mmCIF file of C-alpha atoms in Angstrom:
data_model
loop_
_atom_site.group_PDB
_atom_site.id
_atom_site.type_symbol
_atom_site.label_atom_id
_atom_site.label_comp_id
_atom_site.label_asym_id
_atom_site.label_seq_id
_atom_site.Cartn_x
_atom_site.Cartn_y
_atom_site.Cartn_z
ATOM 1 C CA UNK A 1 -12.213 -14.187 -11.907
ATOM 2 C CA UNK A 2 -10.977 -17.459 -11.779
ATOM 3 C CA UNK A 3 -6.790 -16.547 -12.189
ATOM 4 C CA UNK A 4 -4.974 -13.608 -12.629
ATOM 5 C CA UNK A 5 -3.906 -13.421 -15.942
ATOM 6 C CA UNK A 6 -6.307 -12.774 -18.161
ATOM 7 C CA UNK A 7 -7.387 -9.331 -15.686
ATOM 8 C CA UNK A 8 -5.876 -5.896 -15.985
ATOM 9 C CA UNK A 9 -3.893 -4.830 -12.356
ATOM 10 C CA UNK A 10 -2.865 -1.269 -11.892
ATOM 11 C CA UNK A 11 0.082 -1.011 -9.978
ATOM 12 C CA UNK A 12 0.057 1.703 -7.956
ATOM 13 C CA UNK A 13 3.291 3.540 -6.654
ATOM 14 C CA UNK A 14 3.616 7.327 -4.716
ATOM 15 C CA UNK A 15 6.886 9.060 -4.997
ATOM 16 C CA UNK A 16 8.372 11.391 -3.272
ATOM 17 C CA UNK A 17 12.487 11.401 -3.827
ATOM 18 C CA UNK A 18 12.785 8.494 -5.236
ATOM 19 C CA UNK A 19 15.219 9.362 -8.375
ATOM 20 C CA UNK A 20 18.015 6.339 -7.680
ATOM 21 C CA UNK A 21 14.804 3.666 -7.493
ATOM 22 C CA UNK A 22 12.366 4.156 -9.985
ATOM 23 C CA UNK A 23 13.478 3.389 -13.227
ATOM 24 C CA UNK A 24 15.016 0.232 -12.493
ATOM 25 C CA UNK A 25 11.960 -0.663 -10.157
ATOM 26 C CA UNK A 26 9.561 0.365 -13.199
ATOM 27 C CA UNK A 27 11.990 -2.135 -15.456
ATOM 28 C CA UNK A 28 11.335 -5.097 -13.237
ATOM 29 C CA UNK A 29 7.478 -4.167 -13.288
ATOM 30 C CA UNK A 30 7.169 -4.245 -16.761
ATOM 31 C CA UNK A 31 8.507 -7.437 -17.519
ATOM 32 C CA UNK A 32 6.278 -9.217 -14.980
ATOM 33 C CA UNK A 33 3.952 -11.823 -17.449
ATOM 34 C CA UNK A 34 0.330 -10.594 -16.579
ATOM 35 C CA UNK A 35 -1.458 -7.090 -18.290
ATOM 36 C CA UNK A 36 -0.713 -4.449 -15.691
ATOM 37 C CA UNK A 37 -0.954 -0.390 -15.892
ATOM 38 C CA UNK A 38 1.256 1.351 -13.834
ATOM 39 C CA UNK A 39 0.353 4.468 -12.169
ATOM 40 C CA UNK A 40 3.021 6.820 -10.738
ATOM 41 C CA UNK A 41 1.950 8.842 -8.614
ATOM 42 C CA UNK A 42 4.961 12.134 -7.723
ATOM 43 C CA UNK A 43 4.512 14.676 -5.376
ATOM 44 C CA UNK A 44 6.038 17.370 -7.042
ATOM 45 C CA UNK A 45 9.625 15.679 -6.373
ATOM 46 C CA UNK A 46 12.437 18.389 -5.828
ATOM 47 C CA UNK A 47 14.938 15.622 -6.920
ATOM 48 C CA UNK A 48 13.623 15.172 -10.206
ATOM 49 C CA UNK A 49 11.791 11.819 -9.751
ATOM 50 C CA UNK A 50 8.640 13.186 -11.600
ATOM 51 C CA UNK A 51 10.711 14.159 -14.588
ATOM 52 C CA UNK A 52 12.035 10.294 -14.506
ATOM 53 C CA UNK A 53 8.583 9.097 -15.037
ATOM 54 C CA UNK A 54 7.876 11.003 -17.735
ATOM 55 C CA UNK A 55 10.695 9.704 -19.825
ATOM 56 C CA UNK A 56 9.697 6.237 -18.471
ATOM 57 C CA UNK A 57 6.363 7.218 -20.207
ATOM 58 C CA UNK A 58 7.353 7.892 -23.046
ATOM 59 C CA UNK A 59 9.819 4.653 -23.500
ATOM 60 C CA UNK A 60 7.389 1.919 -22.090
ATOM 61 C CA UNK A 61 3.975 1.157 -22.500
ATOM 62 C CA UNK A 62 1.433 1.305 -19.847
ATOM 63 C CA UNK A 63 2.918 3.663 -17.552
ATOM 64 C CA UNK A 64 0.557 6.471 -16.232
ATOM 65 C CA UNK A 65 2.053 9.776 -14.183
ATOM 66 C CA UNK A 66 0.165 11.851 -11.783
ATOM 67 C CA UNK A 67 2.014 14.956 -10.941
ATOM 68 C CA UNK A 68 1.026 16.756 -7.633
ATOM 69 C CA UNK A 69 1.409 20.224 -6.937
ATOM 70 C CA UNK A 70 3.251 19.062 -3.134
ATOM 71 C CA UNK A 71 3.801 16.256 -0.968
ATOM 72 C CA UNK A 72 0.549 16.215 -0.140
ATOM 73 C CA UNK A 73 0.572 12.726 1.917
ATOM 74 C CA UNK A 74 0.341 9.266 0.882
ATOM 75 C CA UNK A 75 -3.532 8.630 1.847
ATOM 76 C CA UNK A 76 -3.902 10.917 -1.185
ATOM 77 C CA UNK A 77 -1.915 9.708 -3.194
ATOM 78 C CA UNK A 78 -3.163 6.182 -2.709
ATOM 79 C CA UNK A 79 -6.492 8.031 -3.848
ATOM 80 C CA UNK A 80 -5.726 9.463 -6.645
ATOM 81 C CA UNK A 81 -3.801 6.200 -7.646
ATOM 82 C CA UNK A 82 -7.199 4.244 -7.664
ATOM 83 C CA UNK A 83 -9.312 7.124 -9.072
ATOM 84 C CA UNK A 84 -7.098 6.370 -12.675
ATOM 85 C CA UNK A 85 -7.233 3.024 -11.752
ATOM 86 C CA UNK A 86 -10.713 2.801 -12.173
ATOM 87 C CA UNK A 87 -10.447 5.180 -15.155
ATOM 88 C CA UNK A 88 -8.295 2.427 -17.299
ATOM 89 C CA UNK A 89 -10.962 -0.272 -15.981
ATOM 90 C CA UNK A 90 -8.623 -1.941 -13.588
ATOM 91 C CA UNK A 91 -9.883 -5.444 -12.271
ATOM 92 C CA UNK A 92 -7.240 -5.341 -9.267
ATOM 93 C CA UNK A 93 -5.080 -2.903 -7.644
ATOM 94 C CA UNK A 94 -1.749 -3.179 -6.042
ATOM 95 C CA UNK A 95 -0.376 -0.559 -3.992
ATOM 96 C CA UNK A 96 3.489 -0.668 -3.055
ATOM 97 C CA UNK A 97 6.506 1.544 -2.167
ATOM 98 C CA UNK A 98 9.081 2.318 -4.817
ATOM 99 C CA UNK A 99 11.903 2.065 -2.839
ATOM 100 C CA UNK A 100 12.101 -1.558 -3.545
ATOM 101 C CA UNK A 101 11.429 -2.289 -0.028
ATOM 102 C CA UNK A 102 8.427 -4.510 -1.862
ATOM 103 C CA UNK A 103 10.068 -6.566 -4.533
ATOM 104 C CA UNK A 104 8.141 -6.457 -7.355
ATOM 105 C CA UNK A 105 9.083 -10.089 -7.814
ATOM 106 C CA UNK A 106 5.888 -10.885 -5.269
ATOM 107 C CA UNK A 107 3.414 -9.085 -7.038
ATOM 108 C CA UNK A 108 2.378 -12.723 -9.588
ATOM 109 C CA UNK A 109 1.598 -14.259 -5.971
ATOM 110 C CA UNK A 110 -0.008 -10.934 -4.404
ATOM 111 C CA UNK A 111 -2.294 -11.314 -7.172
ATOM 112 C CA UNK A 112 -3.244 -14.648 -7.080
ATOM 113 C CA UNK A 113 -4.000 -14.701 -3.528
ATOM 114 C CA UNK A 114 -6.510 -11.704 -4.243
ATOM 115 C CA UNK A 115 -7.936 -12.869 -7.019
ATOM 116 C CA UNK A 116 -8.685 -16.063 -4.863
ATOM 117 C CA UNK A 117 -9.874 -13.457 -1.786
ATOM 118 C CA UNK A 118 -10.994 -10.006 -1.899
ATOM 119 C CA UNK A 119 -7.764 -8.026 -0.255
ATOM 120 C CA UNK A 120 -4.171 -9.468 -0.195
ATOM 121 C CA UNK A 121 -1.531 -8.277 1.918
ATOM 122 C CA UNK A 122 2.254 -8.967 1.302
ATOM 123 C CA UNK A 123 3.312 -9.856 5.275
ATOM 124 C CA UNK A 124 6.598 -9.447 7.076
ATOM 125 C CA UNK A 125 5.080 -11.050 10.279
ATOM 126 C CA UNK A 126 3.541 -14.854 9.071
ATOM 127 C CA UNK A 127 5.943 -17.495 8.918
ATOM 128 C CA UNK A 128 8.750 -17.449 5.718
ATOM 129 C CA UNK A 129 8.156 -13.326 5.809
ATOM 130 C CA UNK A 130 10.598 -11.453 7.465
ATOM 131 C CA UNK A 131 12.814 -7.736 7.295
ATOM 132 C CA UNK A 132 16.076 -7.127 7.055
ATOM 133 C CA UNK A 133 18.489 -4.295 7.356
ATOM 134 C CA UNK A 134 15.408 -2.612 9.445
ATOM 135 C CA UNK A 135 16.766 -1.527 12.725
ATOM 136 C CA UNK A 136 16.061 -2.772 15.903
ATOM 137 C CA UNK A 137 14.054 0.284 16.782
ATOM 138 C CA UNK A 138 12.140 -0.250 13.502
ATOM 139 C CA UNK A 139 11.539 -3.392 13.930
ATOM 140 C CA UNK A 140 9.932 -2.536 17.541
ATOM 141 C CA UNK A 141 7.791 0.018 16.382
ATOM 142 C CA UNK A 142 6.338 -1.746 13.340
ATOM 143 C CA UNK A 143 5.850 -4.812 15.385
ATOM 144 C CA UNK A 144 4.205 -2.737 18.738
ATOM 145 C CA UNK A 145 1.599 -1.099 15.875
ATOM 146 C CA UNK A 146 0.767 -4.208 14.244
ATOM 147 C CA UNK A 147 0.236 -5.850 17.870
ATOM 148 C CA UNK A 148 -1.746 -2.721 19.064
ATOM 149 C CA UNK A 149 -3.749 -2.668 15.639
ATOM 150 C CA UNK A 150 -4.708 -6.226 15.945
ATOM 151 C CA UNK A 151 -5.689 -5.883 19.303
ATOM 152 C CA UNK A 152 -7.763 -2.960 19.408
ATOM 153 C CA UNK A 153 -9.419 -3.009 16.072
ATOM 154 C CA UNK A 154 -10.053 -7.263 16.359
ATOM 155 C CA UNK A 155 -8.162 -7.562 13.160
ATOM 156 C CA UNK A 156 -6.825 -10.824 11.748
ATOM 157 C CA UNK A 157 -3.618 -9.676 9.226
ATOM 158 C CA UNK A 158 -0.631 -10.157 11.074
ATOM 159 C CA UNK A 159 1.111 -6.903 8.918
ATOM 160 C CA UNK A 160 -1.961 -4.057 9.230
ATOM 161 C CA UNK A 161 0.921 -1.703 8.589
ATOM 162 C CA UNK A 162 2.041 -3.234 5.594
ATOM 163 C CA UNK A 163 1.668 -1.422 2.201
ATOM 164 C CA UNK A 164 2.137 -4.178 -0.419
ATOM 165 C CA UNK A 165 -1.474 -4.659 -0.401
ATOM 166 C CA UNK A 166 -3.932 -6.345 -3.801
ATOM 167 C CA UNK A 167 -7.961 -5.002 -3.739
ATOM 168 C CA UNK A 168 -9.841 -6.418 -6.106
ATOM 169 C CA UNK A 169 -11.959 -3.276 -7.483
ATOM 170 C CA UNK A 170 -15.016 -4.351 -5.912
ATOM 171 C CA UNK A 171 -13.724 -3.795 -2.665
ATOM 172 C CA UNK A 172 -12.563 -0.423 -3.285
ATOM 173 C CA UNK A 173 -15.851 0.493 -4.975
ATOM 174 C CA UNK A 174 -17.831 -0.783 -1.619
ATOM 175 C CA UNK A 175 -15.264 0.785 0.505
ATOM 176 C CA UNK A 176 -14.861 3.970 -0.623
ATOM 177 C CA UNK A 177 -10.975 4.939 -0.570
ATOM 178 C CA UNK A 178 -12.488 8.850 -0.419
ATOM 179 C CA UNK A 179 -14.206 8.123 2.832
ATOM 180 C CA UNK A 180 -10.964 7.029 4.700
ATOM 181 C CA UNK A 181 -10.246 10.271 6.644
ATOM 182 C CA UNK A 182 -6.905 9.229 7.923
ATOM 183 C CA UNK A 183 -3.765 9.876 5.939
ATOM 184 C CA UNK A 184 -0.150 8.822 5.494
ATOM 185 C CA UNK A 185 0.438 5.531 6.672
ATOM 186 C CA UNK A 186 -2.824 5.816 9.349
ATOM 187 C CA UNK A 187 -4.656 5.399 5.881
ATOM 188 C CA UNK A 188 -3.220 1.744 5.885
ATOM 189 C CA UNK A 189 -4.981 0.882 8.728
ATOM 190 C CA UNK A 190 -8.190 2.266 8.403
ATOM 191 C CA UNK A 191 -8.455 0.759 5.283
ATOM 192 C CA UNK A 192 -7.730 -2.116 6.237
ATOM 193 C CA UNK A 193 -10.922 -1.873 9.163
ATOM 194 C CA UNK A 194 -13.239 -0.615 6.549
ATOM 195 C CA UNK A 195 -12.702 -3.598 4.721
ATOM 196 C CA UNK A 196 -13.009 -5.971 7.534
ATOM 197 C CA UNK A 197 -15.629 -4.423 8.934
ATOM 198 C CA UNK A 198 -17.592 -4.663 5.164
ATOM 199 C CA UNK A 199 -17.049 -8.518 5.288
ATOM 200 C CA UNK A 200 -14.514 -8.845 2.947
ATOM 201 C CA UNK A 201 -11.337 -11.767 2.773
ATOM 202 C CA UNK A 202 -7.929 -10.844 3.903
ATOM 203 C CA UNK A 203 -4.870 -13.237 3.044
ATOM 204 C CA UNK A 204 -1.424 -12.381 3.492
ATOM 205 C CA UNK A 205 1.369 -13.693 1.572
ATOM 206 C CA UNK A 206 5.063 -13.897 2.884
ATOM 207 C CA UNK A 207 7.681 -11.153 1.844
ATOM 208 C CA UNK A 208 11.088 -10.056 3.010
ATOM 209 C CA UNK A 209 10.725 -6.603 3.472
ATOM 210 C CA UNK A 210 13.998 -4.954 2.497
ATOM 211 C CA UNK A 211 14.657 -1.218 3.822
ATOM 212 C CA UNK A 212 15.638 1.110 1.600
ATOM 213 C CA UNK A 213 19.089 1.117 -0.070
ATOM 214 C CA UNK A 214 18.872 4.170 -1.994
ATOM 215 C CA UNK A 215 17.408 7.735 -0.742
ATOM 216 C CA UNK A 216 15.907 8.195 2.546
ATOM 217 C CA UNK A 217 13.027 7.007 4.368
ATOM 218 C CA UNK A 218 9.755 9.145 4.886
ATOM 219 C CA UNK A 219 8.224 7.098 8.331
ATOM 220 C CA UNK A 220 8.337 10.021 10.884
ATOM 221 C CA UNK A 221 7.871 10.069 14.798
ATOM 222 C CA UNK A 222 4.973 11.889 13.908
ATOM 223 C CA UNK A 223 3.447 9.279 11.320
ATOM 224 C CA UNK A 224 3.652 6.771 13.734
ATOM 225 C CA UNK A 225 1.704 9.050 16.587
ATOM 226 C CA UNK A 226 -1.202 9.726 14.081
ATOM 227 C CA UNK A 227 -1.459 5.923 13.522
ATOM 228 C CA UNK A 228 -1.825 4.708 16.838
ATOM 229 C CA UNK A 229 -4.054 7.888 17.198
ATOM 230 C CA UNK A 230 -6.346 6.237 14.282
ATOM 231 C CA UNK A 231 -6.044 2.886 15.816
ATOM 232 C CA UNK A 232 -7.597 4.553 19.099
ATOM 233 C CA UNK A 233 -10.336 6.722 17.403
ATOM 234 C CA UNK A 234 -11.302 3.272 15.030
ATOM 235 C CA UNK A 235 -11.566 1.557 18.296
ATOM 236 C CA UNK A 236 -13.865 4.099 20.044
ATOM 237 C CA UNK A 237 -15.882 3.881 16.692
ATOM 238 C CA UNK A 238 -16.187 0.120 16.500
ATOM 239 C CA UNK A 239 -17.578 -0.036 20.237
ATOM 240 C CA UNK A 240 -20.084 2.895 19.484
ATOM 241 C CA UNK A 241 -21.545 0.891 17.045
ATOM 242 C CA UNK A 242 -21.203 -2.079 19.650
ATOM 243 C CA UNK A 243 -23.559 -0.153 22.544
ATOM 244 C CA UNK A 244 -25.904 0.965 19.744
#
């Protein structure tokens, strides 16, 4: 692929709550110049978000809705994301949070860099990327995971947490998304080390990552645990195959 325009992207979103963000996020997706199939992806929303995308659906082209029984975690949902993107043929994927925390206004440039790589990452932590309204005890978590990821695991990125993320589809069909065993946003960084570790490209592009304005955040105390428990059992892995 030599640009991005002439592929098809699926842009992949989870919801969970996310009623006072998605239809205007979905309008500033659609307008964006390149072919592009969007795939929602609700868990079974109590607020109603699922029913949003449904009308959205029916008033726009390209936009695909995956309802789930529950909130059944965002590894999963990433998953079942790709599975219909590789049912409409997808050439690239995008992955990003609806909460407009990733402006869809990066996604031309997230694309480009992939289709120029094999995995792109949208960075808050390279130079012109940044956050803002994110709490100093945010920031000081994300930043301490990042530092332990790269550390551990040998990885390059500066953002492993980061969810703004391109794969071209080869990638995803070496790597199997179905083999990651880690879920919610653990899933980030294990798939992020199965790609490394299968040899493919990683560039990051800068973003300002803006919290959430609207509804309320889903990172837990207990999210972040089971990622820097996936960092350490990754690690363990990656020196068993060392001694071996």
């Amino acid at each position: 692929m030599e640009n991005g325009t002439s592929t098809l992207t699926a842009i992949i979103i989870p919801t969970f709550n996310e009623k006072e963000n998605l239809e205007r996020l979905i309008q500033e997706i659609v307008i964006l110049p390149f072919p592009k199939e969007i795939i929602i992806v609700d868990d079974d929303s109590p607020d109603g978000t699922g029913d949003i995308a449904d009308v959205l659906a029916t008033q726009l082209p390209g936009i695909n809705v995956i309802h789930r029984e529950a909130k059944l975690g965002l590894g999963t949902a990433y998953r079942a994301g790709f599975q219909k993107g590789f049912s409409l043929k997808a050439d690239l994927m995008v992955t990003m949070d609806a909460d407009f925390s990733h402006a869809p206004r990066y996604i031309p440039d997230l694309i480009k860099t992939a289709v120029k790589n094999d995995v792109a990452i949208g960075s808050r932590y390279i130079a012109a990327g940044g956050t803002v309204n994110f709490g100093l005890h945010r920031q000081l978590l994300s930043w301490g995971a990042n530092l332990v990821a790269r550390s551990a695991l040998k990885l390059n990125p500066r953002d492993c947490t980061s969810g703004f993320r391109c794969y071209n589809r080869y990638v995803l069909e070496k790597v199997n998304p179905d083999t990651i065993v880690s879920d919610g946003y653990s899933f980030l960084v294990e798939m992020l080390f199965s790609c490394i570790q299968a040899g493919f490209t990683v560039d990051e592009i800068p973003i300002i990552f803006v919290n959430r304005a609207q509804g309320k955040s889903k990172i837990s105390k207990r999210e972040i645990f089971k990622a820097m428990n996936t960092i350490w059992q990754l690690f363990k892995q990656q020196h068993k195959r060392v001694r071996e």
